[in-house]
Tab-separated table of C-alpha atoms and ligand atoms in Angstrom:
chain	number	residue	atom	x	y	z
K	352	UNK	CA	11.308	-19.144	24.288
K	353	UNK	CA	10.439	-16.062	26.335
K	354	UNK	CA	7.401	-14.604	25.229
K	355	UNK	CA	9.524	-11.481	23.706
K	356	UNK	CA	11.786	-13.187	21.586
K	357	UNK	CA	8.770	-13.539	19.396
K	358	UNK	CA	8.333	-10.714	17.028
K	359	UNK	CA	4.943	-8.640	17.372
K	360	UNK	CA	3.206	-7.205	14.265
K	361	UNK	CA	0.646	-4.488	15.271
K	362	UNK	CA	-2.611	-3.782	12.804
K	363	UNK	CA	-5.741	-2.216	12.631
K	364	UNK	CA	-8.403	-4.305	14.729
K	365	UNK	CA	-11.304	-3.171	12.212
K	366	UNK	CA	-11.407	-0.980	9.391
K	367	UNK	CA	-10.279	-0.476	5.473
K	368	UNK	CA	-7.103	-2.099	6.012
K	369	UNK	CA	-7.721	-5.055	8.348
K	370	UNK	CA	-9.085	-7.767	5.441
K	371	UNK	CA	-6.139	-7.077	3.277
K	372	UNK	CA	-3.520	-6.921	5.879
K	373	UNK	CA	-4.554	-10.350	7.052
K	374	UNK	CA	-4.531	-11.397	3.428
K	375	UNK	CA	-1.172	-10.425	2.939
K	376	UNK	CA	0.345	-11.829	6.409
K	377	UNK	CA	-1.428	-14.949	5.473
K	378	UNK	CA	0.476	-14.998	2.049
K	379	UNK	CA	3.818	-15.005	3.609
K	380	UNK	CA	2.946	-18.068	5.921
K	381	UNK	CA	1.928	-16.520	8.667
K	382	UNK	CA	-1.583	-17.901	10.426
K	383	UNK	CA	-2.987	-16.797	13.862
K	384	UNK	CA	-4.937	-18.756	16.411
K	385	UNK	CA	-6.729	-16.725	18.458
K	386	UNK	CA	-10.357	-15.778	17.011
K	387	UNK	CA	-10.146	-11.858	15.635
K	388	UNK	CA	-12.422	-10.152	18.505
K	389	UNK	CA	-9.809	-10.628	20.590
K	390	UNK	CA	-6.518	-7.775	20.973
K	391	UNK	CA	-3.875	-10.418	20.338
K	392	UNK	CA	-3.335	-13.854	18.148
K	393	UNK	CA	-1.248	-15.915	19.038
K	394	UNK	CA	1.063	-16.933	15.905
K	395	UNK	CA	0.960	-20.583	15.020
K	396	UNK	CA	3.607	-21.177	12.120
K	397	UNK	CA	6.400	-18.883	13.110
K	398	UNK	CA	7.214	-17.164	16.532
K	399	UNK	CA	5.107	-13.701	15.244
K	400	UNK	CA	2.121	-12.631	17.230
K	401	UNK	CA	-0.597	-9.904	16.261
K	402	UNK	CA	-1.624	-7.248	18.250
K	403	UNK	CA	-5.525	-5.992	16.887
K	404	UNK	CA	-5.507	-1.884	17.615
K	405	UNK	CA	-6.765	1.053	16.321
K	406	UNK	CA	-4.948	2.265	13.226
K	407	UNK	CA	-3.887	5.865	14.779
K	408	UNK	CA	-2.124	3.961	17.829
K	409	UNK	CA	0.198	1.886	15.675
K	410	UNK	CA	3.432	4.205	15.050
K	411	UNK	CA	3.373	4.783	18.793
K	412	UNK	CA	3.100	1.523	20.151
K	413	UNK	CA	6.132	0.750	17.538
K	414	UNK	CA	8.012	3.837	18.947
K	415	UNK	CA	7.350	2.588	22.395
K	416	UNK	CA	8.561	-1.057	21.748
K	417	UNK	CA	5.169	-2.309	22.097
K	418	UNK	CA	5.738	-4.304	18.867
K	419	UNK	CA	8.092	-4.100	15.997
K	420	UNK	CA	6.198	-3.589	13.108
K	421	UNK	CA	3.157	-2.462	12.438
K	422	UNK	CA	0.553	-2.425	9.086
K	423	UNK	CA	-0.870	1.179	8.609
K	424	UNK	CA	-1.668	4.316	6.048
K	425	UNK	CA	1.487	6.301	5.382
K	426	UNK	CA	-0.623	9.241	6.087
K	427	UNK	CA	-1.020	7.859	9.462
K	428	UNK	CA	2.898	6.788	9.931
K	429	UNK	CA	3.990	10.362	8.729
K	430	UNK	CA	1.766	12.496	10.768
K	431	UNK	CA	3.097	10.874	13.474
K	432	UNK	CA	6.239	11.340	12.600
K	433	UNK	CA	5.810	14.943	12.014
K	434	UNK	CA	3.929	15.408	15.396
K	435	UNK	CA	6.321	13.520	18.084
K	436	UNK	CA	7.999	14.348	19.935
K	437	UNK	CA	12.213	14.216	19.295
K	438	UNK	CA	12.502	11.844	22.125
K	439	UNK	CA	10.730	9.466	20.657
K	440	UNK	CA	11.804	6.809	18.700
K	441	UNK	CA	12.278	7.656	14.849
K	442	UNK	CA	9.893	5.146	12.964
K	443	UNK	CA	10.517	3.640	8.983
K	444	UNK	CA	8.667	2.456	6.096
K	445	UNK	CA	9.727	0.017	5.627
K	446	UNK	CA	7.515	-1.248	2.535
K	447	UNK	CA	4.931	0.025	0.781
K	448	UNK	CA	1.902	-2.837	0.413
K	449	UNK	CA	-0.666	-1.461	-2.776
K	450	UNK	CA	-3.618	-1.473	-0.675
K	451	UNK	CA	-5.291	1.414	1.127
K	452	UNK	CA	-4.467	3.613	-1.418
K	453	UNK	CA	-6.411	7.169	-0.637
K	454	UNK	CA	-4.862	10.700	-1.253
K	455	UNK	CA	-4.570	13.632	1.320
K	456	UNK	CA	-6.020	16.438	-0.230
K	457	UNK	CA	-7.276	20.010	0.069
K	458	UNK	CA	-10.913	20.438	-1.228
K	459	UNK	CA	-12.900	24.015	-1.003
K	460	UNK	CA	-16.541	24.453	-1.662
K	461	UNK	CA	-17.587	23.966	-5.414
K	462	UNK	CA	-17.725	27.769	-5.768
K	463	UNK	CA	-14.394	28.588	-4.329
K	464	UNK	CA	-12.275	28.884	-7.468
K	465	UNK	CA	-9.264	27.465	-6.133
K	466	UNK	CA	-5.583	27.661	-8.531
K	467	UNK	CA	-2.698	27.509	-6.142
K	468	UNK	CA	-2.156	27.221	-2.441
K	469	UNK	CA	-1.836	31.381	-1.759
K	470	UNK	CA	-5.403	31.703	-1.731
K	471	UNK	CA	-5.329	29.577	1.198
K	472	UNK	CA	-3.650	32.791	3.148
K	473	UNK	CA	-6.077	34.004	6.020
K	474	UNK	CA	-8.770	30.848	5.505
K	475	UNK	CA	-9.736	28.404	8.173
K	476	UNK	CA	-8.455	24.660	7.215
K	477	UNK	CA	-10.391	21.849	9.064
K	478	UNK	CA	-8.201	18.648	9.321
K	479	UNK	CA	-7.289	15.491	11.320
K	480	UNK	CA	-3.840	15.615	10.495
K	481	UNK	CA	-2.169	19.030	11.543
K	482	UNK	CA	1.133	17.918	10.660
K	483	UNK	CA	0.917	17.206	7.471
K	484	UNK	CA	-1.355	20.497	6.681
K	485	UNK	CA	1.246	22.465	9.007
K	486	UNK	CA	4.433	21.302	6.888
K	487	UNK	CA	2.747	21.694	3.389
K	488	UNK	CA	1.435	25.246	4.775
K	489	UNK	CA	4.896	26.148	5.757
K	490	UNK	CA	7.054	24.952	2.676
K	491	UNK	CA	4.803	27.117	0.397
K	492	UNK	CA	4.816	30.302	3.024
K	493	UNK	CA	1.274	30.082	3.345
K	494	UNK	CA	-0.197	31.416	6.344
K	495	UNK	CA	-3.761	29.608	7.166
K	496	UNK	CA	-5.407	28.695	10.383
K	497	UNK	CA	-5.624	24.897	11.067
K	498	UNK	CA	-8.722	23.489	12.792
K	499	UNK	CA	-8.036	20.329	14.098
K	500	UNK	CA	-10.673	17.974	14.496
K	501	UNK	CA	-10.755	14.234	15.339
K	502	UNK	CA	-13.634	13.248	12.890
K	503	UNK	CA	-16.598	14.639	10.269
K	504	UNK	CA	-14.345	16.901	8.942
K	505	UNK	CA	-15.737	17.523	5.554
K	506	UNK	CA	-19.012	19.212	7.518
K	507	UNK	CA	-16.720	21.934	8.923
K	508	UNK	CA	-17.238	23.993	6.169
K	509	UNK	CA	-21.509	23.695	6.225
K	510	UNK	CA	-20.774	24.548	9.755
K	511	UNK	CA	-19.091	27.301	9.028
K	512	UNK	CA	-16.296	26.600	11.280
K	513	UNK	CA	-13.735	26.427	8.467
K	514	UNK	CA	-13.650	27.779	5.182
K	515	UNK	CA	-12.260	24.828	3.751
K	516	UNK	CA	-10.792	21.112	4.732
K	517	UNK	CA	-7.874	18.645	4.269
K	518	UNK	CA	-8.841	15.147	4.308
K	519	UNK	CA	-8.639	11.702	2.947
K	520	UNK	CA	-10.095	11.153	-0.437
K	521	UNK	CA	-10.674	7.431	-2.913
K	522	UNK	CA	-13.429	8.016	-4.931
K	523	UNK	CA	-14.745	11.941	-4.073
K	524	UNK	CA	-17.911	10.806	-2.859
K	525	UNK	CA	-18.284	12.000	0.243
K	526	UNK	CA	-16.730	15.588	-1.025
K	527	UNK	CA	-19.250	15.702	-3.529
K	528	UNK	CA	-22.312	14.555	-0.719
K	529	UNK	CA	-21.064	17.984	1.078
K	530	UNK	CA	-20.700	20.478	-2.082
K	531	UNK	CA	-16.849	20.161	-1.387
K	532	UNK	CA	-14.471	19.550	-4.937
K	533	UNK	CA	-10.790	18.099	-4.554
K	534	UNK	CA	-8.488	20.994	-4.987
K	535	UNK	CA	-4.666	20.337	-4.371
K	536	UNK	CA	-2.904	16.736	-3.000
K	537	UNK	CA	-0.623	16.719	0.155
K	538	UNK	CA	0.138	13.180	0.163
K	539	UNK	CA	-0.327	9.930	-1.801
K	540	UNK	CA	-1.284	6.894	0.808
K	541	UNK	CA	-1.262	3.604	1.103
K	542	UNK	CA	-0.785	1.056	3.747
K	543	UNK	CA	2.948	0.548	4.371
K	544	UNK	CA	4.906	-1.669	6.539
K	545	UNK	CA	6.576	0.607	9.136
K	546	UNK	CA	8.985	-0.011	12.062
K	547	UNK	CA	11.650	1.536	14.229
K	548	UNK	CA	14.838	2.788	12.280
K	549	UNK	CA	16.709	0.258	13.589
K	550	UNK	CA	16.051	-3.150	13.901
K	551	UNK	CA	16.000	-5.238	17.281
K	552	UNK	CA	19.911	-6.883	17.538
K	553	UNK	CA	18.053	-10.344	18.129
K	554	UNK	CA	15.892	-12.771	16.754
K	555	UNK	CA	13.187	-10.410	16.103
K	556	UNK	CA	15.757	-8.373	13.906
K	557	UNK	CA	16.518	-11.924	11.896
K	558	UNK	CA	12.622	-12.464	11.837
K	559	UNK	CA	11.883	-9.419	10.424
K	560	UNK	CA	14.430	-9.840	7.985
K	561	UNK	CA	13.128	-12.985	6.837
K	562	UNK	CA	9.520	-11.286	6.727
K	563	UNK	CA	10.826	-8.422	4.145
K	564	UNK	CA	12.312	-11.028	2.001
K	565	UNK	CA	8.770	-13.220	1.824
K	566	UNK	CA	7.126	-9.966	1.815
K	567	UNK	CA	9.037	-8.988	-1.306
K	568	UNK	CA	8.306	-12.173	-2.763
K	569	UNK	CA	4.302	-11.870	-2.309
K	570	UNK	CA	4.141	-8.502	-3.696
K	571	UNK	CA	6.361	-9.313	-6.831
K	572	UNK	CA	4.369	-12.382	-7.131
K	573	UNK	CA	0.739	-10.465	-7.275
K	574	UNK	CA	1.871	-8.505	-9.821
K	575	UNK	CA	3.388	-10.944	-12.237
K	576	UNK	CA	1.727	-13.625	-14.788
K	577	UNK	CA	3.488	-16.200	-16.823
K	578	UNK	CA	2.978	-16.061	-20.647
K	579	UNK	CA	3.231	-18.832	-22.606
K	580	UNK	CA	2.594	-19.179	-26.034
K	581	UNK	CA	3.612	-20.796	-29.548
K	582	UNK	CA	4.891	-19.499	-32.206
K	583	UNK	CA	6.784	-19.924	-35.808
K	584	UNK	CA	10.363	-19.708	-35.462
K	585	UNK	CA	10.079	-16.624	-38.124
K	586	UNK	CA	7.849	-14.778	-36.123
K	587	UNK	CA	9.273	-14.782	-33.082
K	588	UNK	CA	11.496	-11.696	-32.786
K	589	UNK	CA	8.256	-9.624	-33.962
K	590	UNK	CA	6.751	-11.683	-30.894
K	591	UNK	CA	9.425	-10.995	-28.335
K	592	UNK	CA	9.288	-7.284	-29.514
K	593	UNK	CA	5.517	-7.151	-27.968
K	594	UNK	CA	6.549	-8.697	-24.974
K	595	UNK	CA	4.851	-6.695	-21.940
K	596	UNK	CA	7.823	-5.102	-19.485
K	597	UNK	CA	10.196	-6.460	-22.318
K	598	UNK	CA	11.101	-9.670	-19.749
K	599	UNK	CA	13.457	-12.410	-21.891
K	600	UNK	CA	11.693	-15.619	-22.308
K	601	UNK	CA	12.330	-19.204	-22.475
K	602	UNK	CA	12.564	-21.015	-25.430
K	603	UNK	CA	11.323	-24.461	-25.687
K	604	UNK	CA	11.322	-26.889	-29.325
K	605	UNK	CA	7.863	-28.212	-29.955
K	606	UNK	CA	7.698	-32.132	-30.677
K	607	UNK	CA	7.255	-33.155	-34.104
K	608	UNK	CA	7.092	-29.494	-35.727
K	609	UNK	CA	10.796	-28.142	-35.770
K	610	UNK	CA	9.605	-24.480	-37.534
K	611	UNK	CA	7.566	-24.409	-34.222
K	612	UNK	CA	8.676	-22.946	-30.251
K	613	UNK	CA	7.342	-22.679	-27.385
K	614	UNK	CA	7.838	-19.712	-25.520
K	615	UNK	CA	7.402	-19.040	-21.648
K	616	UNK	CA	8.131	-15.576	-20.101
K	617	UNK	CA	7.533	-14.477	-17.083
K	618	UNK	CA	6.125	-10.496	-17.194
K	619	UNK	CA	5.645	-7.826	-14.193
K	620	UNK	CA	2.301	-6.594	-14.150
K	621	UNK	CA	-1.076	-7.000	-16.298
K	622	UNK	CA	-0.950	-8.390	-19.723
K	623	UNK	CA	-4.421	-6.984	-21.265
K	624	UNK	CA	-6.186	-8.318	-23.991
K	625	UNK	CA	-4.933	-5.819	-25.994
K	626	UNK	CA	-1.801	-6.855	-25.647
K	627	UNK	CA	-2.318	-10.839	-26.360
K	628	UNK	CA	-4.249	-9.715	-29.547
K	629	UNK	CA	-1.665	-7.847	-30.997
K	630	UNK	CA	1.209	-10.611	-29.993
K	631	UNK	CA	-1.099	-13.132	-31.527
K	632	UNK	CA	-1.761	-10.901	-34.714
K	633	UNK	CA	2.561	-11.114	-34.940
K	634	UNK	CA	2.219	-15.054	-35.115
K	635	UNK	CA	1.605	-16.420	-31.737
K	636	UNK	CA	-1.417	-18.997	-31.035
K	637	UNK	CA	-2.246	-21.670	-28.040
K	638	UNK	CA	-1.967	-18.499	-25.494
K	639	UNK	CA	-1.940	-18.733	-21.846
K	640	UNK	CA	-1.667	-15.891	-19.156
K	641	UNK	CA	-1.127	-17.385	-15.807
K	642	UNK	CA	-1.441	-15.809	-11.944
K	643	UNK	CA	2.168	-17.074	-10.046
K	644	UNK	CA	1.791	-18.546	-7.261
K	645	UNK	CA	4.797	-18.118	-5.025
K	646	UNK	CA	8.370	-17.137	-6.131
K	647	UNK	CA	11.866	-16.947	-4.643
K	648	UNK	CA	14.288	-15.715	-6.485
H	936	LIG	P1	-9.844	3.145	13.501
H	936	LIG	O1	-9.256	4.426	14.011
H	936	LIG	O2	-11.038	2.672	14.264
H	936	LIG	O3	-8.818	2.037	13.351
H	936	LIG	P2	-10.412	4.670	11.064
H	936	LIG	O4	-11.830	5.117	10.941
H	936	LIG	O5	-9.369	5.675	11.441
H	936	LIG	O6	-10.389	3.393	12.017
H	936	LIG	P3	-10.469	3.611	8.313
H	936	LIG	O7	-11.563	4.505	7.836
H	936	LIG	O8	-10.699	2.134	8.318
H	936	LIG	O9	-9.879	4.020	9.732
H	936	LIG	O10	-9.186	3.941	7.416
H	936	LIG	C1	-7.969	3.349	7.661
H	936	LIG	C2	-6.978	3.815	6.612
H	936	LIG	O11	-7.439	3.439	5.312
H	936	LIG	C3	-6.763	5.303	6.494
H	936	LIG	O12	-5.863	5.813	7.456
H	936	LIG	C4	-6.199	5.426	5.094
H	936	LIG	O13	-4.803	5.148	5.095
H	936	LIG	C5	-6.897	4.310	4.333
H	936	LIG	N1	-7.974	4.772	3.431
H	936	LIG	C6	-8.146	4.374	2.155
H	936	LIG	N2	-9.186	4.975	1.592
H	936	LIG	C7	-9.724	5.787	2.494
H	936	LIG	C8	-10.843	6.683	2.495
H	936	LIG	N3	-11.614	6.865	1.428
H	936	LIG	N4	-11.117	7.335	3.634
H	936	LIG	C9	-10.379	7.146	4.740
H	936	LIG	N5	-9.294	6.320	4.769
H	936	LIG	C10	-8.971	5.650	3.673
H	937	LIG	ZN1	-8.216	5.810	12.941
């Protein structure tokens, strides 16, 4: 096989998102050989290599044809698609993953007494990501300066270079550490799969195909659990009723005790205690809420 027939999946070498990414490539049956300090591993299972980067390189190494898909923040992917240039190959997300999850937001010093965007006219906005600021500037006719700065943005304002910033925020720590409060969101973020429009007319294409389905299957699988439970045949439309996501379950006789069934059902997300206490105050008892482990529908 030459060595680009194999398909090359491009992630962050160290950061937020390189523990989970591995996680998840690991999940659909992927595993690596070559020990992490390294740019590239070598895949062992299937022909798909890694290539280790920084997170900001990854949409242009997929534009460039470096590798076909790569792992990174959507507010990464769509700054960069907002800031190349037309020649350049139009990138996809492809899927989103649940991890990384941040917001890009707007945040002012605590006594700037921020309601809506036009009181952003005339101020100084310190940011990383210009393109993003730029386009929600625009679509709202707000006229601002943008400061564009490659790191410590949330000091700008202390510094009095900007009069106020749009950054990343999880928690709001590190606005709060610098007298900053969140005022407006640009952009929800996680990590996404992303890739060129169109897919490679070889094997990669049929590889990445295959990946999307697995990767389908792993992220339905995460957030599903398997109920089962017993209950008395009279009880069990009050059960089914309580059912989280409303899935239909199986129903299975119970040997020896005919009023009895089991029931099995398989539900998408969370089932809180809550929720078993109040299905087991309609009748149920003997209940089980169980992680799945791999699925293919
Ligand atoms: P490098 O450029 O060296 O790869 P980085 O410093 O740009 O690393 P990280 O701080 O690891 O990158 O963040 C990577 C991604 O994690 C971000 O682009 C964003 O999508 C996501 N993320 C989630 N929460 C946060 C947060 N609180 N601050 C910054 N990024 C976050
Ligand atoms: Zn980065």
């Amino acid at each position: 096989m030459k060595p680009r027939d194999r398909l090359r999946i491009a992630m962050q070498k160290s950061g937020r998102l390189t523990e989970p990414a591995l996680e998840l490539l690991k999940r659909c049956g992927l595993t690596f050989r070559q020990s992490r300090d390294k740019l590239f591993c070598f895949g062992e299972g299937e022909p798909v290599d890694l290539l280790l980067v920084r997170d900001d390189d990854i949409p242009g190494l997929i534009a460039q044809g470096v590798c076909e898909l790569g792992i990174v923040g959507r507010n990464v992917l769509d700054e960069f698609r907002l800031t190349a240039g037309r020649e350049s190959e139009p990138l996809a997300e492809l899927r989103p993953l649940g991890f990384g999850r941040c917001r890009l937001s707007i945040a002012v010093p605590q006594e700037f007494d921020y309601r809506e965007p036009s009181q952003l006219s005339g101020q100084r906005i310190a940011t990383s990501y210009p393109g993003l600021l730029g386009a929600w500037l625009r679509e709202r006719g707000v006229e601002a300066g943008v400061v564009t700065l490659a790191g410590s943005v949330e000091i700008a304002p202390k510094l009095g270079t900007a009069d106020a910033i749009c950054d990343l925020v999880q928690s709001g720590g590190t606005l709060v550490a610098n007298q900053l409060r969140e005022a407006d969101v640009l952009l929800e973020s996680e990590a996404v799969l992303a890739g060129p429009q169109s897919l490679p007319a070889d094997e990669r294409g049929d590889l990445v195909e295959l990946l999307l389905k697995r990767l389908d299957g792993v992220i339905q699988v995460r957030e599903s659990r398997l109920l089962l439970l017993q209950a008395p045949r009279a009880a069990l439309e009050a059960v089914t009723r309580l059912l989280p996501g409303g899935p239909q379950p199986t129903l299975l006789p119970v040997a020896g005790q005919p009023d009895q069934l089991m029931l099995q059902a398989l539900c998408a997300g969370e089932v809180s205690w809550r929720q078993l206490e109040e299905i087991k105050k309609a009748g149920a008892r003997e209940m089980f809420v169980l992680p799945v482990e791999k699925m293919l529908a």
